[in-house]
CSV table of C-alpha atoms in Angstrom, one decimal:
chain,number,residue,atom,x,y,z
A,1,MET,CA,-0.4,-0.2,-0.4
A,2,THR,CA,0.9,3.3,-0.9
A,3,ARG,CA,2.8,5.3,2.2
A,4,LEU,CA,2.0,8.7,3.5
A,5,VAL,CA,4.6,10.1,6.3
A,6,PHE,CA,2.7,11.9,8.7
A,7,TRP,CA,5.6,13.7,11.1
A,8,TYR,CA,4.1,15.4,13.8
A,9,GLU,CA,4.9,17.6,17.3
A,10,PHE,CA,2.9,17.2,20.1
A,11,ALA,CA,3.3,21.0,21.0
A,12,SER,CA,2.1,21.9,18.0
A,13,THR,CA,-1.5,23.2,17.7
A,14,TYR,CA,-2.1,22.2,14.0
A,15,SER,CA,-1.1,18.6,14.0
A,16,TYR,CA,-3.6,17.9,16.6
A,17,LEU,CA,-5.9,18.7,13.0
A,18,SER,CA,-4.2,16.5,10.9
A,19,ALA,CA,-3.5,13.5,14.0
A,20,MET,CA,-7.5,13.4,14.4
A,21,ARG,CA,-8.6,13.2,10.6
A,22,ILE,CA,-5.7,11.8,8.9
A,23,GLU,CA,-6.9,7.8,9.4
A,24,ALA,CA,-10.2,8.5,7.9
A,25,LEU,CA,-8.9,10.2,4.4
A,26,ALA,CA,-6.5,7.4,4.8
A,27,GLY,CA,-8.6,5.5,4.2
A,28,ARG,CA,-10.9,6.7,2.2
A,29,GLU,CA,-7.7,7.3,-0.8
A,30,GLY,CA,-5.8,3.8,0.2
A,31,LEU,CA,-3.1,4.3,1.6
A,32,GLU,CA,-1.2,3.8,4.5
A,33,VAL,CA,-0.4,6.3,7.0
A,34,VAL,CA,3.4,6.2,9.2
A,35,TRP,CA,3.2,8.0,12.0
A,36,ARG,CA,6.6,10.1,13.5
A,37,PRO,CA,6.4,11.6,16.0
A,38,PHE,CA,9.5,14.4,16.3
A,39,LEU,CA,10.5,17.7,18.6
A,40,LEU,CA,10.0,20.6,17.1
A,41,GLY,CA,11.7,21.9,20.4
A,42,PRO,CA,15.8,21.6,18.4
A,43,ILE,CA,14.7,23.3,14.3
A,44,PHE,CA,13.0,26.2,16.1
A,45,ARG,CA,16.2,27.6,18.5
A,46,ASP,CA,18.3,26.6,14.8
A,47,GLN,CA,16.1,29.1,13.8
A,48,GLY,CA,16.2,31.7,16.1
A,49,TRP,CA,13.1,31.2,18.2
A,50,GLU,CA,13.4,30.7,21.9
A,51,SER,CA,9.6,30.2,22.1
A,52,SER,CA,7.0,29.4,19.6
A,53,PRO,CA,6.8,31.5,16.8
A,54,PHE,CA,3.5,32.0,18.1
A,55,ASN,CA,4.3,33.3,21.2
A,56,GLU,CA,7.0,35.5,20.4
A,57,ILE,CA,4.6,37.3,17.0
A,58,ALA,CA,1.6,38.8,19.2
A,59,ALA,CA,-0.6,39.1,15.7
A,60,LYS,CA,0.3,36.3,14.7
A,61,GLY,CA,-0.7,33.5,18.3
A,62,THR,CA,-3.7,35.6,18.4
A,63,TYR,CA,-4.8,35.2,14.9
A,64,MET,CA,-3.0,31.3,15.5
A,65,TRP,CA,-5.6,30.9,18.4
A,66,ARG,CA,-8.5,31.9,16.5
A,67,ASP,CA,-7.4,29.5,13.4
A,68,MET,CA,-7.5,26.6,15.8
A,69,GLU,CA,-11.1,27.7,16.7
A,70,ARG,CA,-12.5,28.3,13.1
A,71,LEU,CA,-10.6,24.7,12.2
A,72,ALA,CA,-11.6,23.0,15.0
A,73,GLU,CA,-15.4,23.4,14.9
A,74,GLY,CA,-15.4,22.8,11.3
A,75,HIS,CA,-14.0,19.8,12.2
A,76,GLY,CA,-16.5,18.9,13.9
A,77,LEU,CA,-14.0,19.0,16.9
A,78,PRO,CA,-14.9,20.0,21.0
A,79,PRO,CA,-14.6,23.4,21.5
A,80,LEU,CA,-10.6,24.3,21.3
A,81,VAL,CA,-9.2,24.3,24.8
A,82,ARG,CA,-5.8,27.0,24.5
A,83,PRO,CA,-2.9,24.8,27.1
A,84,ASP,CA,-1.5,26.9,29.9
A,85,PRO,CA,1.3,26.8,29.2
A,86,PHE,CA,1.4,26.9,25.8
A,87,PRO,CA,3.7,25.7,23.9
A,88,GLN,CA,3.8,22.1,26.9
A,89,HIS,CA,6.1,20.9,27.1
A,90,SER,CA,6.6,17.7,24.6
A,91,LEU,CA,9.4,14.5,25.1
A,92,LEU,CA,8.1,12.6,27.3
A,93,ALA,CA,5.2,12.1,25.2
A,94,ALA,CA,7.2,11.5,22.4
A,95,ARG,CA,9.3,9.1,23.7
A,96,ILE,CA,6.0,7.8,24.8
A,97,ALA,CA,4.9,7.6,21.3
A,98,THR,CA,8.2,6.7,19.9
A,99,ILE,CA,7.7,3.0,21.6
A,100,GLY,CA,4.1,3.5,20.2
A,101,THR,CA,5.7,3.4,16.5
A,102,GLU,CA,7.7,0.5,17.6
A,103,GLU,CA,4.7,-1.4,19.0
A,104,GLY,CA,2.1,-0.4,16.4
A,105,TRP,CA,-0.4,2.3,19.2
A,106,ALA,CA,1.0,5.0,17.9
A,107,PRO,CA,-1.7,6.6,16.3
A,108,ALA,CA,-4.1,5.3,19.5
A,109,PHE,CA,-1.8,7.7,21.7
A,110,THR,CA,-1.5,10.1,19.8
A,111,ARG,CA,-5.0,10.9,19.6
A,112,ALA,CA,-5.3,10.6,23.1
A,113,VAL,CA,-2.5,13.4,24.0
A,114,TYR,CA,-4.0,15.3,21.7
A,115,GLN,CA,-7.1,15.0,23.2
A,116,ALA,CA,-6.4,15.9,26.3
A,117,GLU,CA,-4.1,19.1,25.8
A,118,PHE,CA,-6.4,20.7,23.3
A,119,ALA,CA,-9.9,19.5,24.5
A,120,GLU,CA,-9.5,19.3,28.1
A,121,GLY,CA,-6.5,21.4,28.9
A,122,LEU,CA,-4.4,18.5,31.1
A,123,GLN,CA,-0.9,18.8,31.6
A,124,ILE,CA,0.7,16.9,28.9
A,125,SER,CA,4.5,16.8,30.8
A,126,ASP,CA,2.7,15.5,33.5
A,127,PRO,CA,3.5,11.7,34.4
A,128,ALA,CA,0.7,10.7,35.4
A,129,VAL,CA,-1.1,12.3,32.6
A,130,LEU,CA,-0.1,10.5,30.4
A,131,ALA,CA,-0.3,7.0,32.6
A,132,GLY,CA,-3.9,7.4,32.3
A,133,LEU,CA,-4.2,7.7,29.0
A,134,LEU,CA,-1.8,4.7,28.1
A,135,LYS,CA,-4.5,2.8,30.3
A,136,GLY,CA,-7.2,4.5,28.4
A,137,ILE,CA,-5.9,2.7,25.4
A,138,GLY,CA,-5.0,-0.2,26.6
A,139,GLN,CA,-1.6,0.0,28.0
A,140,ASP,CA,0.5,-0.7,30.8
A,141,ALA,CA,1.3,2.6,32.2
A,142,SER,CA,4.5,1.5,33.1
A,143,VAL,CA,5.6,2.7,29.4
A,144,VAL,CA,5.8,5.4,31.3
A,145,GLU,CA,8.2,4.9,32.6
A,146,ARG,CA,10.2,3.0,30.6
A,147,ALA,CA,10.5,6.2,28.0
A,148,LYS,CA,12.3,7.9,31.0
A,149,THR,CA,14.8,5.2,30.7
A,150,ASP,CA,15.1,3.1,27.4
A,151,GLN,CA,17.8,4.8,25.5
A,152,ALA,CA,16.9,3.2,22.3
A,153,MET,CA,13.6,4.5,22.4
A,154,LYS,CA,15.5,8.3,23.0
A,155,ASP,CA,18.2,7.0,20.7
A,156,LEU,CA,15.4,6.5,17.7
A,157,LEU,CA,13.6,9.5,18.8
A,158,ARG,CA,16.7,12.2,18.1
A,159,THR,CA,17.4,9.7,15.2
A,160,ARG,CA,13.7,10.8,13.5
A,161,THR,CA,13.8,14.5,14.4
A,162,GLU,CA,17.5,14.5,12.6
A,163,GLU,CA,16.0,12.8,9.6
A,164,ALA,CA,13.2,15.4,9.6
A,165,ILE,CA,15.8,18.3,9.6
A,166,ALA,CA,17.9,16.4,6.7
A,167,LEU,CA,14.0,16.6,4.8
A,168,GLY,CA,13.7,19.7,5.0
A,169,LEU,CA,11.1,19.9,7.6
A,170,PHE,CA,10.9,23.3,9.2
A,171,GLY,CA,7.3,22.8,11.3
A,172,ALA,CA,4.9,20.7,11.5
A,173,PRO,CA,2.8,18.6,10.9
A,174,SER,CA,4.6,17.8,7.5
A,175,PHE,CA,3.2,15.3,5.0
A,176,VAL,CA,6.0,13.6,3.2
A,177,THR,CA,5.4,11.1,0.0
A,178,GLU,CA,7.3,8.2,-1.1
A,179,ASP,CA,8.6,9.9,-3.9
A,180,GLY,CA,9.9,12.4,-1.6
A,181,GLU,CA,7.8,15.3,-1.3
A,182,LEU,CA,7.4,17.7,1.3
A,183,PHE,CA,4.1,19.2,2.5
A,184,TRP,CA,3.5,21.5,5.6
A,185,GLY,CA,0.7,22.2,7.2
A,186,ASP,CA,-2.6,20.4,7.6
A,187,ASP,CA,-3.9,22.4,5.2
A,188,ARG,CA,-1.4,21.3,3.2
A,189,LEU,CA,-3.1,17.7,4.0
A,190,GLU,CA,-5.5,16.5,0.9
A,191,GLN,CA,-3.2,17.6,-1.7
A,192,ALA,CA,0.0,15.5,-0.2
A,193,MET,CA,-3.0,12.3,-0.4
A,194,ALA,CA,-3.4,13.3,-4.1
A,195,TRP,CA,0.4,13.7,-4.7
A,196,ALA,CA,1.1,10.3,-2.9
A,197,GLN,CA,-1.5,8.3,-4.8
A,198,LYS,CA,-0.5,9.4,-8.0
A,199,GLY,CA,3.1,8.9,-7.0
B,1,MET,CA,-23.5,43.4,-2.3
B,2,THR,CA,-21.2,41.6,1.3
B,3,ARG,CA,-17.3,43.2,1.2
B,4,LEU,CA,-14.5,40.9,1.4
B,5,VAL,CA,-10.9,43.3,1.9
B,6,PHE,CA,-8.4,41.9,0.3
B,7,TRP,CA,-5.3,42.9,1.4
B,8,TYR,CA,-1.2,42.1,-0.4
B,9,GLU,CA,1.9,42.9,-0.9
B,10,PHE,CA,3.8,42.9,-4.3
B,11,ALA,CA,6.6,41.2,-2.9
B,12,SER,CA,4.5,38.1,-1.4
B,13,THR,CA,4.4,34.9,-3.2
B,14,TYR,CA,1.1,33.5,-1.8
B,15,SER,CA,-0.4,36.9,-2.2
B,16,TYR,CA,-0.2,36.6,-6.6
B,17,LEU,CA,-2.0,33.2,-6.1
B,18,SER,CA,-5.2,35.2,-4.7
B,19,ALA,CA,-4.7,38.4,-6.7
B,20,MET,CA,-5.5,35.8,-10.1
B,21,ARG,CA,-8.1,33.9,-8.5
B,22,ILE,CA,-10.0,36.2,-6.4
B,23,GLU,CA,-12.0,37.9,-8.7
B,24,ALA,CA,-13.4,34.3,-10.5
B,25,LEU,CA,-13.9,33.0,-6.8
B,26,ALA,CA,-15.8,36.5,-5.7
B,27,GLY,CA,-17.9,36.0,-8.7
B,28,ARG,CA,-19.2,32.9,-8.3
B,29,GLU,CA,-20.2,33.7,-4.5
B,30,GLY,CA,-21.7,36.8,-5.1
B,31,LEU,CA,-19.3,38.5,-3.0
B,32,GLU,CA,-17.2,42.7,-3.8
B,33,VAL,CA,-13.7,42.4,-3.3
B,34,VAL,CA,-12.0,45.5,-2.3
B,35,TRP,CA,-8.3,45.3,-3.2
B,36,ARG,CA,-5.5,47.1,-0.4
B,37,PRO,CA,-2.5,46.7,-1.3
B,38,PHE,CA,0.1,47.5,1.5
B,39,LEU,CA,3.4,46.8,2.8
B,40,LEU,CA,4.5,44.3,5.3
B,41,GLY,CA,8.9,45.9,5.5
B,42,PRO,CA,7.5,48.0,8.2
B,43,ILE,CA,5.4,44.5,10.1
B,44,PHE,CA,8.0,42.5,9.8
B,45,ARG,CA,10.7,45.2,10.9
B,46,ASP,CA,8.3,45.0,13.9
B,47,GLN,CA,8.4,40.9,14.2
B,48,GLY,CA,12.4,41.6,14.1
B,49,TRP,CA,12.9,40.3,10.8
B,50,GLU,CA,16.1,42.2,8.3
B,51,SER,CA,14.2,40.6,4.7
B,52,SER,CA,12.1,38.2,4.3
B,53,PRO,CA,11.4,35.4,6.6
B,54,PHE,CA,11.6,32.9,3.8
B,55,ASN,CA,15.2,34.2,2.8
B,56,GLU,CA,16.1,33.8,6.9
B,57,ILE,CA,15.3,30.8,7.1
B,58,ALA,CA,16.9,28.1,4.4
B,59,ALA,CA,14.3,25.4,5.1
B,60,LYS,CA,11.2,27.8,5.0
B,61,GLY,CA,12.2,29.4,1.9
B,62,THR,CA,13.4,26.5,-0.3
B,63,TYR,CA,10.1,24.6,0.9
B,64,MET,CA,7.9,27.8,0.0
B,65,TRP,CA,9.7,28.1,-3.5
B,66,ARG,CA,8.6,24.5,-4.0
B,67,ASP,CA,5.1,24.5,-2.2
B,68,MET,CA,4.9,27.9,-5.1
B,69,GLU,CA,5.6,25.2,-8.2
B,70,ARG,CA,3.3,22.8,-7.2
B,71,LEU,CA,0.4,25.5,-6.5
B,72,ALA,CA,1.0,28.0,-9.2
B,73,GLU,CA,1.0,24.7,-12.3
B,74,GLY,CA,-2.1,23.1,-9.5
B,75,HIS,CA,-4.0,26.5,-10.3
B,76,GLY,CA,-3.1,26.6,-14.5
B,77,LEU,CA,-1.1,29.8,-14.0
B,78,PRO,CA,2.8,29.8,-16.0
B,79,PRO,CA,5.8,28.4,-15.1
B,80,LEU,CA,6.2,29.8,-11.8
B,81,VAL,CA,10.0,32.2,-12.1
B,82,ARG,CA,11.7,32.8,-9.1
B,83,PRO,CA,12.0,36.6,-8.9
B,84,ASP,CA,15.6,38.0,-8.3
B,85,PRO,CA,16.2,39.9,-5.7
B,86,PHE,CA,13.8,38.6,-3.8
B,87,PRO,CA,12.0,39.4,-2.4
B,88,GLN,CA,11.4,42.4,-5.1
B,89,HIS,CA,11.4,45.6,-3.6
B,90,SER,CA,7.8,46.7,-4.2
B,91,LEU,CA,6.8,50.5,-2.4
B,92,LEU,CA,7.0,52.3,-5.7
B,93,ALA,CA,4.0,49.6,-7.7
B,94,ALA,CA,2.0,49.6,-4.1
B,95,ARG,CA,2.0,53.6,-4.0
B,96,ILE,CA,0.8,53.3,-7.9
B,97,ALA,CA,-1.8,50.7,-7.2
B,98,THR,CA,-3.2,52.8,-4.0
B,99,ILE,CA,-3.8,55.4,-6.8
B,100,GLY,CA,-5.8,52.6,-8.4
B,101,THR,CA,-8.0,52.4,-5.2
B,102,GLU,CA,-9.1,55.0,-5.8
B,103,GLU,CA,-9.3,55.2,-9.4
B,104,GLY,CA,-10.7,51.8,-10.2
B,105,TRP,CA,-7.7,50.0,-11.6
B,106,ALA,CA,-5.8,48.7,-8.5
B,107,PRO,CA,-7.6,44.9,-10.0
B,108,ALA,CA,-5.7,44.8,-13.7
B,109,PHE,CA,-2.8,46.5,-12.5
B,110,THR,CA,-2.2,43.8,-9.6
B,111,ARG,CA,-3.1,41.1,-11.6
B,112,ALA,CA,-0.5,42.5,-14.3
B,113,VAL,CA,2.3,43.2,-11.8
B,114,TYR,CA,2.3,39.6,-10.1
B,115,GLN,CA,2.6,38.6,-14.3
B,116,ALA,CA,5.8,40.6,-14.4
B,117,GLU,CA,7.0,39.6,-11.4
B,118,PHE,CA,6.7,35.9,-10.9
B,119,ALA,CA,5.4,34.9,-14.2
B,120,GLU,CA,7.9,36.5,-16.2
B,121,GLY,CA,11.1,37.2,-14.0
B,122,LEU,CA,10.5,41.6,-15.0
B,123,GLN,CA,11.9,44.2,-11.9
B,124,ILE,CA,8.5,45.3,-10.7
B,125,SER,CA,10.8,47.7,-8.6
B,126,ASP,CA,11.8,49.3,-12.4
B,127,PRO,CA,9.3,52.5,-13.2
B,128,ALA,CA,10.3,51.9,-17.1
B,129,VAL,CA,8.4,47.7,-16.2
B,130,LEU,CA,5.6,50.0,-13.9
B,131,ALA,CA,4.6,52.6,-16.6
B,132,GLY,CA,4.8,49.6,-19.7
B,133,LEU,CA,2.5,47.6,-17.2
B,134,LEU,CA,0.3,50.9,-16.7
B,135,LYS,CA,0.1,51.3,-20.6
B,136,GLY,CA,-1.2,47.5,-20.5
B,137,ILE,CA,-4.3,48.1,-18.9
B,138,GLY,CA,-4.6,51.6,-20.6
B,139,GLN,CA,-3.3,53.9,-17.9
B,140,ASP,CA,-1.3,56.2,-18.7
B,141,ALA,CA,2.5,56.1,-18.1
B,142,SER,CA,2.5,59.6,-16.0
B,143,VAL,CA,0.7,57.8,-13.1
B,144,VAL,CA,4.4,56.6,-12.3
B,145,GLU,CA,6.1,60.3,-11.6
B,146,ARG,CA,2.9,61.0,-9.8
B,147,ALA,CA,3.0,58.0,-7.1
B,148,LYS,CA,6.7,59.0,-6.6
B,149,THR,CA,5.2,63.1,-5.3
B,150,ASP,CA,1.7,62.7,-5.1
B,151,GLN,CA,1.7,62.9,-0.4
B,152,ALA,CA,-1.8,62.1,-0.3
B,153,MET,CA,-1.5,59.2,-2.1
B,154,LYS,CA,1.9,58.1,0.7
B,155,ASP,CA,-0.4,58.9,3.4
B,156,LEU,CA,-3.2,56.4,1.9
B,157,LEU,CA,-0.7,54.3,1.9
B,158,ARG,CA,1.0,54.5,5.0
B,159,THR,CA,-2.5,54.7,6.9
B,160,ARG,CA,-3.5,51.3,5.3
B,161,THR,CA,-0.4,50.1,6.5
B,162,GLU,CA,-1.1,50.9,9.5
B,163,GLU,CA,-5.0,49.7,9.6
B,164,ALA,CA,-3.5,46.3,8.6
B,165,ILE,CA,-1.5,46.8,12.0
B,166,ALA,CA,-5.0,47.3,13.7
B,167,LEU,CA,-6.7,45.1,12.6
B,168,GLY,CA,-4.2,42.2,13.9
B,169,LEU,CA,-2.8,41.2,10.0
B,170,PHE,CA,1.0,40.1,10.2
B,171,GLY,CA,1.4,38.9,6.8
B,172,ALA,CA,-0.1,38.7,3.4
B,173,PRO,CA,-2.8,37.7,1.7
B,174,SER,CA,-4.8,38.5,4.8
B,175,PHE,CA,-8.6,38.7,4.1
B,176,VAL,CA,-11.0,40.6,6.5
B,177,THR,CA,-14.8,40.0,6.9
B,178,GLU,CA,-17.5,42.4,7.1
B,179,ASP,CA,-17.7,41.3,10.7
B,180,GLY,CA,-14.1,41.6,11.5
B,181,GLU,CA,-12.8,38.0,11.0
B,182,LEU,CA,-9.3,38.1,10.1
B,183,PHE,CA,-7.8,35.2,7.0
B,184,TRP,CA,-4.8,34.7,6.7
B,185,GLY,CA,-2.6,33.0,3.5
B,186,ASP,CA,-4.0,32.4,0.4
B,187,ASP,CA,-5.2,28.4,1.4
B,188,ARG,CA,-7.9,30.3,3.3
B,189,LEU,CA,-9.1,32.5,0.9
B,190,GLU,CA,-12.3,29.8,0.1
B,191,GLN,CA,-13.3,30.0,3.5
B,192,ALA,CA,-13.3,33.8,4.3
B,193,MET,CA,-15.5,33.8,1.6
B,194,ALA,CA,-17.5,31.7,3.0
B,195,TRP,CA,-17.7,33.0,6.2
B,196,ALA,CA,-18.7,36.7,3.9
B,197,GLN,CA,-21.1,35.4,2.8
B,198,LYS,CA,-23.5,33.0,6.0
B,199,GLY,CA,-22.6,36.9,8.2
C-alpha cells in the first residue's frame, strides 16, 4: 500500500487537527499512514526562536488561536482549549509515542494525547496524565517509566528528528510522500494525499 | 453586495496566487472584493525580520518555492519564476496601486504586476517596467511619476498599512470580512468567502 509519512509534534496546534482526521482520509484514499512523532524544539532553536513563533509574534499568535477555533469547529472537534502553559513540554509524550511506533499503538496514543491537550486542557508533560492515557488505550502505564530510561528509544526519537531536518522539515505537521515531496501544514493534507496517490 | 477586503503585498508570493483567482471566485460567490495593497516591510521589521522569513529560514524558503511551483501549476498559472532579487522592492508598485484603488484600475494593475514578477521575472521596482504595465491596462504611464510625488497617496498607503496592523495582520495575503474576521493565506480564501457570505 502507498505510504504517507505524517510528522507531528505534540506541542503543535495544527498537528492536532491532522492527527484527528488523517486515518479517516487515508482510509478513503487507500493510503497507509506512517506516524512519526518528532521534536520541533531543536529545529525552532536553530531558526532563532526561543519559544513558539506564536508566542514570539503576538499578532501571529492571536490569529492562530482564532484560526484553530474556527478549524476545530469546522472539523467537528470539541471546543478548542488553549493549553496553559503553551507550548506544552512534549518530550516525554514524544518518547512514549516513539515506543508506540515500534509496538503499533502510536496512532491511538497520539490521538489521546492531543485530545487531553487541546480539548481537556490537561498537562501532557505530567507522567500521571500520560499513564492515564496509556491505560485508556489498553497499554500498561509502566511505559511512562520505560520512556524515561530506554536509551534505544531516546536515540530513535533523536535520529528521527535529525531525519526530519534532513528531509527539509521546519514545522509541523508535515507530510512526506514516497517520492520525497514535502507538504507542510494541516491545510496541505489533502494535497499530500493526492500527490501520494498519483506517484 | 457583501464585501471582502483583500490585503496584499507585491513582494508576497502567496498574494500572487490570490490576486489571480479572487475575482473569479468572488463572482461565483456574489461577493465584492475590496483591493488593499499595503506594505509588509514595516510589519516584518517589527517582528524582528531583516528580510523575508523565507530568506532568513533556509528550509522554509526552499519549501515555499516548491509549494508555490506546485500551487501555480495546480491553479493553471504559468511556470513560476523566482524573482531575483527576492523579495522585490515593492514600494513604488504599491503607491501606484493605491492610486488605482481610488480610480478603479487597481485589480487590473495588480494582476499585471504579479504576472510580470512571478511569470516573467521582470523587476517590479523599475519605473520603466511599471510604466509599461500601466500602458498595458490602458492607463497613462505618467502615473509612475505621480506616485513618486503625490503626498496624499503616499499618506493613504501609510494609513492603510497602519490600519492593517490595527486589524491584526502580520502577513499577506489576508482577508477581512465585514464582521471583522481575519483570514491569513491564499489557502484560507475559500474559507474567508464562506464566512463572508454567512455573515
